Short mmCIF file of C-alpha atoms in Angstrom, two decimals:
data_model
loop_
_atom_site.label_atom_id
_atom_site.label_comp_id
_atom_site.label_asym_id
_atom_site.label_seq_id
_atom_site.Cartn_x
_atom_site.Cartn_y
_atom_site.Cartn_z
CA MET A 1 29.45 130.80 156.74
CA VAL A 2 30.26 133.40 154.15
CA GLU A 3 31.92 135.71 156.64
CA LYS A 4 33.86 132.80 158.09
CA ASP A 5 35.04 131.94 154.58
CA GLU A 6 36.24 135.50 154.15
CA VAL A 7 38.40 135.24 157.25
CA ILE A 8 39.70 131.80 156.29
CA LYS A 9 40.54 133.06 152.81
CA LEU A 10 42.61 135.96 154.11
CA GLU A 11 44.35 133.86 156.74
CA ILE A 12 45.33 131.24 154.18
CA ALA A 13 46.50 133.96 151.81
CA HIS A 14 48.83 135.02 154.61
CA GLY A 15 50.11 131.47 154.98
CA SER A 16 48.16 130.24 157.99
CA GLU A 17 48.34 126.45 158.19
CA TYR A 18 45.71 126.51 160.87
CA ALA A 19 43.19 128.28 158.64
CA PHE A 20 44.06 125.78 155.92
CA SER A 21 43.19 122.87 158.20
CA ILE A 22 39.90 124.54 159.10
CA LEU A 23 39.08 124.92 155.43
CA TYR A 24 39.76 121.23 154.93
CA ASP A 25 37.53 120.19 157.82
CA GLU A 26 34.84 122.54 156.59
CA TYR A 27 34.69 121.31 153.01
CA VAL A 28 36.06 117.79 152.73
CA ASN A 29 32.64 116.25 153.39
CA LEU A 30 30.89 118.51 150.92
CA LEU A 31 33.37 117.64 148.18
CA PHE A 32 33.33 113.94 148.95
CA ASN A 33 29.54 113.82 148.90
CA TYR A 34 29.47 115.74 145.63
CA GLY A 35 32.03 113.40 144.13
CA ARG A 36 30.13 110.39 145.35
CA GLN A 37 27.02 111.55 143.47
CA ILE A 38 29.08 111.56 140.31
CA THR A 39 31.04 108.35 140.72
CA ASP A 40 31.48 105.48 143.15
CA GLN A 41 35.21 105.34 142.55
CA GLU A 42 36.31 106.75 145.83
CA HIS A 43 40.02 106.64 145.07
CA LEU A 44 39.46 109.10 142.23
CA ILE A 45 37.43 111.32 144.52
CA GLU A 46 40.22 111.24 147.08
CA ASP A 47 42.83 112.16 144.47
CA SER A 48 40.75 115.09 143.36
CA ILE A 49 40.16 116.33 146.90
CA GLN A 50 43.90 116.22 147.39
CA GLU A 51 44.53 118.12 144.18
CA VAL A 52 41.99 120.79 145.04
CA PHE A 53 43.49 121.56 148.43
CA LEU A 54 47.01 121.56 147.03
CA THR A 55 45.83 123.99 144.37
CA ILE A 56 44.39 126.21 147.08
CA TRP A 57 47.56 126.12 149.14
CA ASN A 58 49.99 126.58 146.27
CA GLY A 59 47.97 129.48 144.89
CA ARG A 60 47.16 131.00 148.25
CA GLN A 61 48.61 134.40 147.31
CA ASN A 62 45.81 134.86 144.79
CA LEU A 63 43.08 133.58 147.06
CA GLU A 64 41.76 136.98 147.98
CA TYR A 65 40.59 137.56 144.42
CA ILE A 66 38.25 134.60 144.67
CA ARG A 67 34.70 135.64 145.38
CA SER A 68 33.22 132.43 146.74
CA LEU A 69 35.49 129.80 148.28
CA LYS A 70 32.77 127.18 148.13
CA ALA A 71 32.10 127.69 144.42
CA TYR A 72 35.84 127.81 143.73
CA LEU A 73 36.49 124.57 145.59
CA MET A 74 33.63 122.81 143.84
CA THR A 75 34.69 124.09 140.42
CA CYS A 76 38.28 122.90 140.86
CA PHE A 77 37.08 119.65 142.33
CA ARG A 78 34.67 118.89 139.51
CA ARG A 79 37.23 119.72 136.86
CA SER A 80 39.81 117.50 138.51
CA LEU A 81 37.36 114.64 139.03
CA MET A 82 36.16 114.79 135.44
CA HIS A 83 39.73 114.73 134.31
CA ASN A 84 40.52 111.75 136.50
CA LEU A 85 37.43 109.90 135.39
CA LYS A 86 38.21 110.59 131.79
CA SER A 87 41.74 109.31 132.11
CA GLU A 88 40.48 106.26 133.90
CA LYS A 89 38.02 105.67 131.07
CA ARG A 90 35.95 103.72 133.42
CA ARG A 91 32.31 103.82 132.65
CA SER A 92 30.18 103.83 135.67
CA LEU A 93 26.59 102.82 135.47
CA PHE A 94 23.80 105.21 135.59
CA GLN A 95 21.85 104.34 138.63
CA VAL A 96 18.71 105.72 140.05
CA ASP A 97 17.43 104.82 143.45
CA ILE A 98 14.09 105.77 144.66
CA MET A 99 13.41 105.03 148.25
CA THR A 100 10.58 105.67 150.54
CA LYS A 101 11.17 107.95 153.44
CA THR A 102 12.63 105.85 156.17
CA THR A 103 10.29 106.91 158.88
CA GLU A 104 8.17 104.42 160.77
CA ALA A 105 5.05 105.74 159.07
CA SER A 106 6.31 105.11 155.59
CA ILE A 107 7.57 101.67 156.50
CA GLU A 108 4.11 100.91 157.83
CA MET A 109 2.59 102.26 154.67
CA THR A 110 4.85 100.04 152.62
CA ILE A 111 3.56 97.02 154.47
CA VAL A 112 -0.11 97.96 154.34
CA ASP A 113 -0.15 99.22 150.81
CA SER A 114 2.95 97.78 149.26
CA GLU A 115 1.41 97.47 145.84
CA ALA A 116 0.42 101.11 145.65
CA VAL A 117 3.76 102.25 146.98
CA SER A 118 5.77 100.21 144.58
CA ASP A 119 3.58 101.44 141.80
CA ARG A 120 4.30 105.02 142.77
CA ASN A 121 7.97 104.24 143.14
CA LEU A 122 7.99 102.85 139.69
CA LYS A 123 6.49 106.05 138.35
CA LEU A 124 9.04 108.13 140.21
CA LYS A 125 11.84 105.99 138.97
CA GLU A 126 10.61 106.42 135.47
CA ALA A 127 10.33 110.17 135.77
CA VAL A 128 13.72 110.59 137.37
CA SER A 129 15.39 108.32 134.88
CA LYS A 130 14.08 110.65 132.20
CA LEU A 131 16.08 113.45 133.75
CA GLY A 132 19.45 113.86 132.20
CA LYS A 133 22.56 113.42 134.27
CA ARG A 134 23.25 117.09 134.00
CA GLN A 135 19.76 117.89 135.19
CA GLN A 136 20.27 115.68 138.19
CA GLU A 137 23.60 117.25 138.95
CA VAL A 138 22.14 120.72 138.66
CA LEU A 139 19.38 119.78 141.08
CA PHE A 140 22.01 118.53 143.47
CA LEU A 141 23.99 121.76 143.33
CA ILE A 142 20.96 124.03 143.57
CA TYR A 143 18.79 122.16 146.05
CA HIS A 144 21.24 120.11 148.06
CA ASP A 145 24.35 122.26 148.20
CA SER A 146 22.36 125.52 147.95
CA LEU A 147 24.59 127.10 145.35
CA THR A 148 23.33 130.16 143.54
CA TYR A 149 22.60 129.79 139.84
CA GLU A 150 25.65 131.84 139.10
CA ASP A 151 27.95 129.64 141.17
CA ALA A 152 26.42 126.38 139.99
CA ALA A 153 26.88 127.55 136.39
CA LYS A 154 30.55 128.17 137.08
CA VAL A 155 31.00 124.80 138.73
CA MET A 156 29.44 122.98 135.80
CA ASN A 157 31.01 125.22 133.20
CA LEU A 158 27.64 126.20 131.73
CA SER A 159 25.89 129.50 131.18
CA THR A 160 23.43 130.65 133.83
CA LYS A 161 20.67 130.55 131.25
CA THR A 162 21.37 126.93 130.31
CA LEU A 163 21.46 126.06 133.96
CA TYR A 164 18.13 127.67 134.64
CA ASN A 165 16.59 125.82 131.73
CA LEU A 166 17.91 122.53 133.05
CA VAL A 167 16.33 123.17 136.43
CA TYR A 168 13.09 124.33 134.93
CA GLU A 169 12.77 121.29 132.66
CA ALA A 170 13.55 119.00 135.55
CA MET A 171 10.94 120.62 137.72
CA LYS A 172 8.36 120.37 134.99
CA LYS A 173 8.95 116.64 134.71
CA LEU A 174 8.90 116.06 138.41
CA LYS A 175 5.81 118.15 138.99
CA SER A 176 3.68 115.69 137.11
CA LEU A 177 4.01 113.43 140.06
CA LEU A 178 2.24 114.03 143.28
CA LEU A 179 4.98 113.21 145.65
CA LYS A 180 4.10 111.74 148.95
CA ASN A 181 7.46 110.01 149.01
CA VAL A 182 10.88 111.46 149.01
CA ILE A 183 12.86 110.97 145.88
CA PHE A 184 16.40 109.88 146.46
CA ILE A 185 18.47 110.46 143.46
CA SER A 186 21.97 109.33 143.05
CA PHE A 187 23.20 110.12 139.67
CA TYR A 188 26.16 108.42 138.24
CA LEU A 189 27.55 109.75 135.12
CA LEU A 190 27.10 107.39 132.25
CA SER A 191 30.15 108.72 130.62
CA VAL A 192 32.11 111.82 131.27
CA ILE A 193 32.66 112.27 127.58
CA ASP A 194 28.99 113.17 127.29
CA TYR A 195 29.82 116.29 129.19
CA LYS A 196 32.00 117.50 126.41
CA ILE A 197 34.26 119.17 128.85
CA LYS A 198 37.49 120.39 127.50
CA PHE A 199 40.62 120.45 129.54
CA MET B 1 11.03 141.57 142.15
CA LYS B 2 8.91 140.52 139.24
CA ASP B 3 5.26 139.73 139.39
CA PHE B 4 4.87 136.02 139.90
CA GLN B 5 1.09 136.10 139.61
CA ASP B 6 0.99 134.07 136.40
CA TYR B 7 3.90 131.82 137.15
CA THR B 8 3.51 128.06 137.12
CA VAL B 9 4.53 125.73 139.92
CA GLU B 10 7.67 124.63 138.12
CA GLU B 11 8.68 128.21 137.49
CA LEU B 12 8.33 128.93 141.16
CA ALA B 13 10.28 125.84 142.11
CA SER B 14 13.05 126.96 139.80
CA ASP B 15 13.21 130.49 141.11
CA GLN B 16 16.29 131.28 143.09
CA GLY B 17 14.50 133.58 145.52
CA PHE B 18 11.74 131.06 146.10
CA ILE B 19 14.23 128.22 146.67
CA GLN B 20 16.06 130.34 149.20
CA TRP B 21 12.81 131.04 150.97
CA VAL B 22 12.03 127.31 151.20
CA VAL B 23 15.51 126.56 152.50
CA ASP B 24 15.50 129.48 154.93
CA PRO B 25 11.90 130.57 155.69
CA GLU B 26 13.06 133.27 158.10
CA GLY B 27 15.53 134.75 155.62
CA GLU B 28 15.47 138.10 153.86
CA ASN B 29 12.92 136.94 151.25
CA ASN B 30 10.33 136.04 153.87
CA ALA B 31 8.29 139.24 153.77
CA TYR B 32 8.06 139.21 149.99
CA TRP B 33 6.97 135.58 149.67
CA THR B 34 4.57 135.70 152.61
CA ARG B 35 2.85 138.64 150.99
CA TRP B 36 2.78 136.90 147.64
CA VAL B 37 1.31 133.71 149.10
CA ASN B 38 -1.43 135.71 150.81
CA LEU B 39 -2.46 137.49 147.62
CA SER B 40 -4.74 134.71 146.41
CA PRO B 41 -5.68 131.10 147.18
CA GLU B 42 -4.16 130.11 143.82
CA ASN B 43 -0.85 131.56 144.83
CA ALA B 44 -1.00 129.73 148.14
CA ASP B 45 -1.74 126.48 146.35
CA LYS B 46 1.07 126.92 143.85
CA ALA B 47 3.49 127.80 146.61
CA THR B 48 2.56 124.68 148.55
CA GLN B 49 3.12 122.47 145.52
CA ALA B 50 6.38 124.10 144.60
CA LYS B 51 7.61 123.80 148.19
CA LYS B 52 6.72 120.14 148.20
CA LEU B 53 8.52 119.61 144.95
CA ILE B 54 11.65 121.22 146.29
CA SER B 55 11.64 119.49 149.64
CA ASP B 56 10.94 116.12 148.03
CA ILE B 57 14.15 116.20 146.11
CA ARG B 58 16.61 114.33 148.21
CA PHE B 59 19.98 112.97 147.45
CA ASN B 60 21.80 110.16 149.12
CA TYR B 61 24.35 111.55 151.47
CA TYR B 62 27.76 109.93 151.50
CA ALA B 63 29.98 110.82 154.39
CA ILE B 64 33.71 110.45 154.03
CA GLY B 65 35.30 107.93 156.40
CA ASP B 66 37.60 109.16 159.13
CA HIS B 67 40.47 107.13 157.71
CA ALA B 68 40.07 108.52 154.24
CA LYS B 69 39.76 112.01 155.63
CA GLN B 70 42.99 111.61 157.56
CA ARG B 71 44.75 109.87 154.69
CA ILE B 72 43.99 112.68 152.25
CA TRP B 73 45.03 115.33 154.77
CA THR B 74 48.32 113.57 155.42
CA ALA B 75 48.99 113.35 151.70
CA ILE B 76 48.25 117.06 151.33
CA GLN B 77 50.66 117.86 154.14
CA PHE B 78 53.36 115.77 152.45
CA LYS B 79 53.01 117.47 149.16
CA LYS B 80 52.10 121.00 149.95
CA ASN B 81 55.60 122.11 150.75
CA SER B 82 57.30 120.15 148.03
CA PRO B 83 56.17 121.51 144.69
CA ASN B 84 58.27 118.96 142.81
CA VAL B 85 56.17 116.05 143.93
CA LYS B 86 53.69 115.15 141.23
CA HIS B 87 50.13 114.52 142.13
CA PRO B 88 49.04 110.98 141.46
CA SER B 89 48.02 110.94 137.85
CA HIS B 90 46.43 108.10 136.01
CA THR B 91 47.41 107.06 132.58
CA SER B 92 44.65 106.15 130.22
CA ARG B 93 43.45 102.62 129.72
CA ILE B 94 44.42 101.09 132.96
CA SER B 95 42.82 98.01 134.30
CA ARG B 96 41.98 97.57 137.93
CA TYR B 97 45.12 95.46 138.40
CA ARG B 98 47.26 98.00 136.70
CA TYR B 99 45.72 100.62 138.89
CA ALA B 100 46.46 98.51 141.95
CA GLY B 101 50.07 98.35 140.83
CA ILE B 102 50.21 102.09 140.41
CA ALA B 103 48.50 102.60 143.73
CA ALA B 104 51.04 100.28 145.33
CA SER B 105 53.97 102.15 143.85
CA ILE B 106 52.46 105.43 144.92
CA ALA B 107 52.07 103.96 148.37
CA ILE B 108 55.69 102.80 148.38
CA PHE B 109 56.76 106.18 147.13
CA LEU B 110 54.79 107.87 149.90
CA VAL B 111 56.27 105.56 152.49
CA ALA B 112 59.75 106.30 151.16
CA LEU B 113 58.93 109.98 151.18
CA TYR B 114 57.65 109.64 154.70
CA VAL B 115 60.79 107.88 155.87
CA PHE B 116 63.01 110.39 154.11
CA TRP B 117 60.97 113.28 155.42
CA GLY B 118 60.93 111.66 158.82
CA MET B 119 64.72 111.57 158.85
CA LEU B 120 64.85 115.25 158.09
CA THR B 121 62.34 116.56 160.56
CA PRO B 122 59.80 114.87 162.77
CA ASN B 123 61.64 111.77 163.97
CA TRP B 124 64.32 113.92 165.42
CA ASN B 125 64.55 114.42 169.07
CA GLU B 126 65.66 117.78 170.13
CA ALA B 127 66.70 119.31 173.40
CA SER B 128 67.29 123.02 173.58
CA THR B 129 68.00 125.59 176.24
CA ALA B 130 67.07 129.23 176.57
CA TYR B 131 69.52 131.92 177.62
CA GLY B 132 70.66 131.35 181.18
CA GLU B 133 69.27 127.80 181.22
CA ILE B 134 71.10 124.52 181.79
CA LYS B 135 69.53 121.15 180.95
CA LYS B 136 70.54 117.54 181.49
CA VAL B 137 69.67 115.16 178.65
CA MET B 138 69.81 111.36 178.66
CA LEU B 139 70.35 109.80 175.24
CA PRO B 140 68.89 106.41 174.18
CA ASP B 141 72.23 104.71 174.94
CA SER B 142 72.10 106.28 178.44
CA SER B 143 74.97 108.64 177.72
CA VAL B 144 74.39 111.96 179.46
CA VAL B 145 74.67 115.38 177.87
CA ILE B 146 74.50 118.58 179.86
CA LEU B 147 73.40 121.45 177.65
CA ASN B 148 74.57 124.95 178.48
CA ALA B 149 72.46 128.03 177.76
CA ASN B 150 71.33 128.89 174.23
CA SER B 151 72.17 125.49 172.77
CA ILE B 152 70.46 122.81 170.70
CA LEU B 153 71.18 119.09 170.67
CA ARG B 154 69.48 116.80 168.17
CA TRP B 155 69.47 113.06 167.73
CA GLN B 156 67.42 110.46 165.93
CA SER B 157 64.74 108.81 167.97
CA MET B 158 65.08 105.43 166.34
CA ALA B 159 68.79 104.96 166.78
CA PRO B 160 70.05 101.66 165.40
CA THR B 161 71.45 99.05 167.77
CA HIS B 162 74.78 98.91 166.01
CA GLY B 163 77.01 101.20 164.03
CA GLN B 164 77.71 104.66 165.23
CA ARG B 165 75.70 106.77 167.61
CA GLU B 166 75.23 110.30 166.35
CA VAL B 167 74.20 113.66 167.73
CA TRP B 168 74.20 117.16 166.28
CA LEU B 169 75.10 120.17 168.37
CA THR B 170 75.07 123.91 168.21
CA GLY B 171 76.03 125.82 171.33
CA GLU B 172 77.80 124.30 174.29
CA ALA B 173 77.50 120.90 175.92
CA TYR B 174 79.33 118.60 178.27
CA PHE B 175 79.30 114.96 177.18
CA ASP B 176 79.57 111.92 179.39
CA VAL B 177 79.58 109.13 176.82
CA ASN B 178 79.07 105.49 177.76
CA LYS B 179 81.16 102.80 176.20
CA VAL B 180 78.71 100.58 174.34
CA LYS B 181 79.60 97.27 172.73
CA GLN B 182 78.46 96.40 169.25
CA THR B 183 75.47 94.11 169.49
CA ALA B 184 75.19 93.43 165.79
CA GLY B 185 76.96 94.16 162.55
CA ASP B 186 80.29 92.96 161.23
CA SER B 187 82.75 95.02 163.19
CA PRO B 188 83.30 93.86 166.77
CA GLY B 189 84.31 96.21 169.56
CA PHE B 190 82.66 99.41 170.71
CA ARG B 191 80.16 101.61 169.01
CA PRO B 192 81.62 104.99 168.13
CA PHE B 193 79.80 108.08 169.34
CA VAL B 194 79.93 110.99 166.92
CA VAL B 195 79.17 114.63 167.62
CA HIS B 196 78.45 116.57 164.45
CA LEU B 197 79.27 120.24 164.50
CA GLU B 198 79.10 122.78 161.74
CA ASN B 199 82.83 122.67 161.10
CA MET B 200 83.96 119.31 162.48
CA GLU B 201 83.09 115.90 163.76
CA ILE B 202 84.13 114.49 167.11
CA GLU B 203 84.42 110.73 167.36
CA VAL B 204 84.71 109.02 170.72
CA LEU B 205 84.15 105.62 172.29
CA GLY B 206 83.56 106.46 175.91
CA THR B 207 84.76 109.71 177.42
CA THR B 208 83.86 112.97 179.08
CA PHE B 209 84.45 116.20 177.21
CA ASN B 210 83.14 119.70 176.74
CA VAL B 211 82.24 121.16 173.35
CA VAL B 212 81.50 124.77 172.52
CA HIS B 213 80.35 125.79 169.09
CA ARG B 214 79.61 129.50 169.01
CA ARG B 215 79.97 132.07 166.25
CA GLU B 216 81.33 129.47 163.81
CA ASN B 217 84.23 128.59 166.09
CA THR B 218 84.54 125.33 167.97
CA GLN B 219 86.37 124.54 171.16
CA VAL B 220 86.74 121.01 172.49
CA VAL B 221 88.16 120.24 175.92
CA LEU B 222 88.77 116.62 176.85
CA ASN B 223 88.38 115.59 180.49
CA THR B 224 88.87 111.82 180.28
CA GLY B 225 89.32 109.15 177.63
CA LYS B 226 90.24 109.70 174.03
CA VAL B 227 88.63 111.51 171.13
CA GLN B 228 89.38 112.11 167.50
CA LEU B 229 88.39 115.27 165.67
CA SER B 230 87.84 115.29 161.91
CA LEU B 231 87.91 118.51 159.96
CA PRO B 232 86.15 117.80 156.67
CA LYS B 233 87.53 120.81 154.76
CA THR B 234 91.17 120.06 155.33
CA ALA B 235 90.69 116.30 155.82
CA LYS B 236 92.73 116.76 158.99
CA LYS B 237 92.42 114.42 161.97
CA ILE B 238 93.41 115.45 165.48
CA ASP B 239 93.81 113.01 168.37
CA MET B 240 93.18 114.49 171.80
CA LEU B 241 94.37 113.35 175.21
CA PRO B 242 92.91 114.27 178.62
CA GLY B 243 93.60 117.93 179.46
CA ASP B 244 93.88 118.89 175.79
CA MET B 245 92.00 121.84 174.37
CA VAL B 246 91.56 122.25 170.62
CA GLU B 247 90.12 125.40 169.13
CA VAL B 248 89.14 125.53 165.47
CA GLU B 249 87.98 128.62 163.65
CA GLY B 250 85.05 128.47 161.29
CA ASP B 251 87.06 128.07 158.11
CA GLN B 252 89.07 125.22 159.71
CA GLN B 253 92.36 126.87 158.74
CA LYS B 254 93.39 128.09 162.16
CA VAL B 255 93.72 125.34 164.73
CA SER B 256 95.19 125.69 168.20
CA HIS B 257 96.03 122.71 170.40
CA ARG B 258 97.16 123.16 174.01
CA LYS B 259 96.98 121.87 177.57
CA VAL B 260 94.41 123.40 179.96
CA GLU B 261 92.73 122.64 183.26
CA PRO B 262 89.68 120.86 181.82
CA SER B 263 87.41 121.29 184.87
CA ASN B 264 87.48 125.08 184.35
CA TYR B 265 85.82 124.65 180.98
CA SER B 266 83.00 122.50 182.25
CA ALA B 267 82.45 124.27 185.55
CA TRP B 268 79.23 125.78 184.15
CA LYS B 269 77.52 122.43 184.61
CA GLU B 270 78.04 122.81 188.35
CA ASN B 271 76.53 126.26 188.02
CA LYS B 272 79.93 127.93 188.25
CA LEU B 273 81.69 130.23 185.84
CA ILE B 274 85.45 129.93 186.02
CA PHE B 275 87.60 132.41 184.15
CA ASN B 276 91.28 131.68 184.00
CA HIS B 277 93.34 134.52 182.60
CA GLN B 278 90.71 135.37 179.99
CA THR B 279 90.35 138.75 178.32
CA LEU B 280 87.37 140.94 179.12
CA GLU B 281 86.37 140.61 175.49
CA GLU B 282 86.20 136.82 175.80
CA ILE B 283 84.12 137.19 178.96
CA ALA B 284 81.83 139.64 177.17
CA THR B 285 81.35 137.15 174.33
CA TYR B 286 80.51 134.45 176.85
CA LEU B 287 77.86 136.65 178.48
CA GLU B 288 76.39 137.48 175.08
CA ASP B 289 76.20 133.85 174.00
CA ASN B 290 74.86 132.43 177.21
CA TYR B 291 72.80 135.21 178.74
CA ASP B 292 71.67 137.23 175.72
CA TYR B 293 73.18 140.49 176.93
CA GLU B 294 74.67 143.05 174.64
CA VAL B 295 77.98 143.92 176.23
CA HIS B 296 79.81 147.20 175.66
CA ILE B 297 83.32 147.82 176.91
CA GLU B 298 84.76 151.33 176.98
CA PRO B 299 87.40 152.21 176.12
CA ASP B 300 88.62 149.55 173.64
CA SER B 301 91.93 149.17 175.43
CA LEU B 302 90.03 147.65 178.36
CA LYS B 303 89.01 144.68 176.18
CA GLU B 304 92.51 143.22 176.33
CA GLU B 305 92.65 143.18 180.14
CA ARG B 306 92.74 139.67 181.56
CA PHE B 307 90.67 138.36 184.43
CA SER B 308 90.77 135.25 186.64
CA GLY B 309 88.09 134.28 189.09
CA SER B 310 84.98 132.22 189.62
CA THR B 311 81.38 133.16 190.11
CA PRO B 312 78.03 131.37 190.51
CA ALA B 313 76.54 131.12 187.02
CA ASP B 314 73.18 132.40 188.20
CA GLN B 315 74.58 135.34 190.18
CA LEU B 316 76.40 137.50 187.71
CA GLU B 317 76.45 140.34 190.27
CA VAL B 318 79.33 138.54 191.96
CA LEU B 319 81.29 138.65 188.71
CA PHE B 320 80.46 142.31 188.17
CA ILE B 321 81.53 143.32 191.69
CA SER B 322 84.90 141.66 191.28
CA LEU B 323 85.30 143.19 187.81
CA GLU B 324 84.54 146.63 189.24
CA SER B 325 87.13 146.28 191.98
CA SER B 326 89.82 144.64 189.79
CA PHE B 327 89.73 147.11 186.90
CA ASN B 328 88.33 150.27 188.49
CA VAL B 329 85.28 150.18 186.21
CA ASN B 330 81.54 150.71 186.54
CA VAL B 331 79.33 147.85 185.41
CA ILE B 332 75.89 149.13 184.44
CA ARG B 333 73.34 146.44 183.71
CA ASP B 334 69.76 146.47 182.56
CA ASP B 335 67.51 143.81 181.01
CA LYS B 336 69.23 143.79 177.67
CA SER B 337 72.69 145.18 178.02
CA ILE B 338 75.80 145.47 180.17
CA VAL B 339 78.13 148.42 179.95
CA ILE B 340 81.62 148.06 181.40
CA LYS B 341 83.13 151.53 181.56
CA LYS B 342 86.34 152.90 182.97
CA LYS B 343 85.67 155.19 185.95
CA ASN B 344 86.52 158.85 185.52
CA LEU B 345 89.67 159.97 187.28
CA SER B 346 87.59 162.27 189.47
CA GLU B 347 85.65 159.26 190.79
CA LYS B 348 88.81 157.53 191.87
#
């Protein structure tokens, strides 16, 4: 993946439209999914995806100085999306979903022991809702998109130390639960202004 | 690495190296963590809990729809080569309806852009020929154009049903234009057919004629019917009759108008080259334009010699043999070049 990105980066820097289309195919899903964790306003996500790839293309001469394409794409994307959300001033609701693993076994368990399951779900929901939005986003970047701390810090415009603390605090909270179920978290940002991001 | 002996479960679960090991158990950290886990039962227990914690964190996955994916890509393609186009930006405090309005105008703008862009590039049809190639092209109105070597003819794919028919030409082509009646519009009669060239426009109703546009100069030879040439720079109009030849130089200042045998000028479409009292320099130019040869004539005085004769267009050897015998020259030919050189007196 990383080596492939290196090749793509150089090809795009030399003006290859083909490499550019590969980059798009490679990352459009990742960006969309990331955006969708933050907001359900897909038109804003689409605008930001567009902006990010135009930024890449228009600045392709400087692409070779970028260390990680993935981190760069996500950083630009997040900045653009935050900006779009802010200008839209649309407050999306914080929403936490906790679901049981959708295997046959867990469905069976739900039926047999629905009271216990829902009780546990409730506890999970409670714990997760105590996580801040930033904590949830950090978990997403670190555990879902497998970014390094360094890259995730850049994407979220935080220091690596702050980022580590966010993860650690989140893990401490979650540990208190013995998790037989899978936690599904979808974090919507209550308000982008809370992020205190300056543009 | 540090000693993780005293570390808690949450510290483990937050450790970059440990996370990587959970994600990729066969990765480079494997040896280290396997050893660590085997150090004590406590370690093993902590590792199991931390692993569970990590793997229990799941996020909903939202896949982008194919339509959206294509839509965004198309928009990127539109904008990436036109830096003046602003990205869609949203003003503050807009309601959903307001947004819909903005979205609609963006959509209209994009459609307009698409149409405009479409007129400039992709909705064009193009026929082109390589050196030494001849191609027959049928236009939407069933007029026929025969393209000589090294030429490009372009026309719009969605030609309207009334008004003028238009094509754009560089190189050489023979036109056999159908007379087509107006099917709509205000003006009755026939639909004009217009050939756009770099330095003039040719307007006809239904005729056959040959057009050459090479090296900025244009030559039109009319076989049948009637055509009108317009020279935009001098606002001059020239009416041509069958058998007329008009030559216009690039700057449109020098214009010659005379009678010729028209079939000689379109003989190439029957795979024949007919030269009628033409200078060797003119013949050399023709070979350069149509066959991609570099032609050298030595000495310069030879360039003014005139030659008449015909030759199959795909067998230039025939031409060279008759040139050799007519002017006492050697014609030396390789892939790229032709040298026409006066024979030494001793060779005579």
